[in-house]
Amino acid sequence: MPGPAAADDELPFVRVVVLNWGSAWFTARCLHSLGATDYPPDRIEVVVVDNASDDGSRERIAHDFPGLRLVANESNLGFA
């Protein structure tokens, strides 16, 4: 039997890092899904790392998700 629900301030802070490389459509779907979670918004941070996309996806993500933390790598540093 589950215990009592934790108060929001007792939940751990979570940082989700999403990697993008030329795939704004897929990344946007992921970001929308993350935004739809019921985890308290003050306990989660979503960071998008763009691996030097040259198709405009970095700019599209920045435009469509203002306020999102976006790290723009100068070269494709790979998945890991």
C-alpha positions as protocol buffer text, in pm:
chain_id: "A"
residue {
  index: 1
  type: MET
  ca { x: 0 y: 0 z: 0 }
}
residue {
  index: 2
  type: PRO
  ca { x: 152 y: 336 z: -101 }
}
residue {
  index: 3
  type: GLY
  ca { x: 236 y: 586 z: 168 }
}
residue {
  index: 4
  type: PRO
  ca { x: 104 y: 941 z: 188 }
}
residue {
  index: 5
  type: ALA
  ca { x: 181 y: 1171 z: -103 }
}
residue {
  index: 6
  type: ALA
  ca { x: 487 y: 1391 z: -58 }
}
residue {
  index: 7
  type: ALA
  ca { x: 439 y: 1765 z: -38 }
}
residue {
  index: 8
  type: ASP
  ca { x: 567 y: 1948 z: -347 }
}
residue {
  index: 9
  type: ASP
  ca { x: 861 y: 2094 z: -155 }
}
residue {
  index: 10
  type: GLU
  ca { x: 970 y: 1743 z: -51 }
}
residue {
  index: 11
  type: LEU
  ca { x: 994 y: 1618 z: -409 }
}
residue {
  index: 12
  type: PRO
  ca { x: 1344 y: 1609 z: -559 }
}
residue {
  index: 13
  type: PHE
  ca { x: 1450 y: 1871 z: -809 }
}
residue {
  index: 14
  type: VAL
  ca { x: 1467 y: 1709 z: -1153 }
}
residue {
  index: 15
  type: ARG
  ca { x: 1662 y: 1829 z: -1455 }
}
residue {
  index: 16
  type: VAL
  ca { x: 1576 y: 1673 z: -1790 }
}
residue {
  index: 17
  type: VAL
  ca { x: 1828 y: 1715 z: -2071 }
}
residue {
  index: 18
  type: VAL
  ca { x: 1696 y: 1674 z: -2424 }
}
residue {
  index: 19
  type: LEU
  ca { x: 1940 y: 1646 z: -2711 }
}
residue {
  index: 20
  type: ASN
  ca { x: 1853 y: 1799 z: -3049 }
}
residue {
  index: 21
  type: TRP
  ca { x: 2028 y: 1770 z: -3380 }
}
residue {
  index: 22
  type: GLY
  ca { x: 1825 y: 1876 z: -3678 }
}
residue {
  index: 23
  type: SER
  ca { x: 1498 y: 1739 z: -3548 }
}
residue {
  index: 24
  type: ALA
  ca { x: 1282 y: 2024 z: -3417 }
}
residue {
  index: 25
  type: TRP
  ca { x: 961 y: 1832 z: -3481 }
}
residue {
  index: 26
  type: PHE
  ca { x: 1064 y: 1537 z: -3263 }
}
residue {
  index: 27
  type: THR
  ca { x: 1216 y: 1762 z: -2998 }
}
residue {
  index: 28
  type: ALA
  ca { x: 901 y: 1977 z: -2984 }
}
residue {
  index: 29
  type: ARG
  ca { x: 688 y: 1664 z: -2931 }
}
residue {
  index: 30
  type: CYS
  ca { x: 915 y: 1564 z: -2643 }
}
residue {
  index: 31
  type: LEU
  ca { x: 900 y: 1912 z: -2489 }
}
residue {
  index: 32
  type: HIS
  ca { x: 520 y: 1922 z: -2512 }
}
residue {
  index: 33
  type: SER
  ca { x: 503 y: 1583 z: -2339 }
}
residue {
  index: 34
  type: LEU
  ca { x: 735 y: 1701 z: -2063 }
}
residue {
  index: 35
  type: GLY
  ca { x: 522 y: 2012 z: -2020 }
}
residue {
  index: 36
  type: ALA
  ca { x: 213 y: 1796 z: -1974 }
}
residue {
  index: 37
  type: THR
  ca { x: 352 y: 1607 z: -1676 }
}
residue {
  index: 38
  type: ASP
  ca { x: 198 y: 1665 z: -1336 }
}
residue {
  index: 39
  type: TYR
  ca { x: 534 y: 1712 z: -1167 }
}
residue {
  index: 40
  type: PRO
  ca { x: 547 y: 2052 z: -993 }
}
residue {
  index: 41
  type: PRO
  ca { x: 689 y: 2309 z: -1236 }
}
residue {
  index: 42
  type: ASP
  ca { x: 911 y: 2462 z: -969 }
}
residue {
  index: 43
  type: ARG
  ca { x: 1081 y: 2123 z: -912 }
}
residue {
  index: 44
  type: ILE
  ca { x: 1174 y: 2049 z: -1275 }
}
residue {
  index: 45
  type: GLU
  ca { x: 1403 y: 2210 z: -1529 }
}
residue {
  index: 46
  type: VAL
  ca { x: 1415 y: 2111 z: -1895 }
}
residue {
  index: 47
  type: VAL
  ca { x: 1735 y: 2187 z: -2086 }
}
residue {
  index: 48
  type: VAL
  ca { x: 1769 y: 2141 z: -2461 }
}
residue {
  index: 49
  type: VAL
  ca { x: 2121 y: 2087 z: -2591 }
}
residue {
  index: 50
  type: ASP
  ca { x: 2148 y: 2154 z: -2963 }
}
residue {
  index: 51
  type: ASN
  ca { x: 2438 y: 1985 z: -3138 }
}
residue {
  index: 52
  type: ALA
  ca { x: 2504 y: 2254 z: -3401 }
}
residue {
  index: 53
  type: SER
  ca { x: 2188 y: 2198 z: -3605 }
}
residue {
  index: 54
  type: ASP
  ca { x: 2211 y: 2370 z: -3941 }
}
residue {
  index: 55
  type: ASP
  ca { x: 1847 y: 2328 z: -4043 }
}
residue {
  index: 56
  type: GLY
  ca { x: 1696 y: 2608 z: -3832 }
}
residue {
  index: 57
  type: SER
  ca { x: 1568 y: 2370 z: -3566 }
}
residue {
  index: 58
  type: ARG
  ca { x: 1757 y: 2547 z: -3286 }
}
residue {
  index: 59
  type: GLU
  ca { x: 1593 y: 2878 z: -3381 }
}
residue {
  index: 60
  type: ARG
  ca { x: 1251 y: 2714 z: -3412 }
}
residue {
  index: 61
  type: ILE
  ca { x: 1279 y: 2555 z: -3067 }
}
residue {
  index: 62
  type: ALA
  ca { x: 1396 y: 2885 z: -2915 }
}
residue {
  index: 63
  type: HIS
  ca { x: 1100 y: 3064 z: -3076 }
}
residue {
  index: 64
  type: ASP
  ca { x: 837 y: 2803 z: -2988 }
}
residue {
  index: 65
  type: PHE
  ca { x: 954 y: 2753 z: -2629 }
}
residue {
  index: 66
  type: PRO
  ca { x: 1056 y: 3094 z: -2493 }
}
residue {
  index: 67
  type: GLY
  ca { x: 1213 y: 3080 z: -2152 }
}
residue {
  index: 68
  type: LEU
  ca { x: 1347 y: 2731 z: -2212 }
}
residue {
  index: 69
  type: ARG
  ca { x: 1712 y: 2682 z: -2130 }
}
residue {
  index: 70
  type: LEU
  ca { x: 1883 y: 2613 z: -2462 }
}
residue {
  index: 71
  type: VAL
  ca { x: 2251 y: 2523 z: -2487 }
}
residue {
  index: 72
  type: ALA
  ca { x: 2385 y: 2574 z: -2839 }
}
residue {
  index: 73
  type: ASN
  ca { x: 2696 y: 2370 z: -2908 }
}
residue {
  index: 74
  type: GLU
  ca { x: 2924 y: 2504 z: -3181 }
}
residue {
  index: 75
  type: SER
  ca { x: 2978 y: 2153 z: -3319 }
}
residue {
  index: 76
  type: ASN
  ca { x: 2806 y: 1817 z: -3304 }
}
residue {
  index: 77
  type: LEU
  ca { x: 2949 y: 1664 z: -2989 }
}
residue {
  index: 78
  type: GLY
  ca { x: 2758 y: 1339 z: -3028 }
}
residue {
  index: 79
  type: PHE
  ca { x: 2489 y: 1173 z: -2821 }
}
residue {
  index: 80
  type: ALA
  ca { x: 2671 y: 1113 z: -2497 }
}
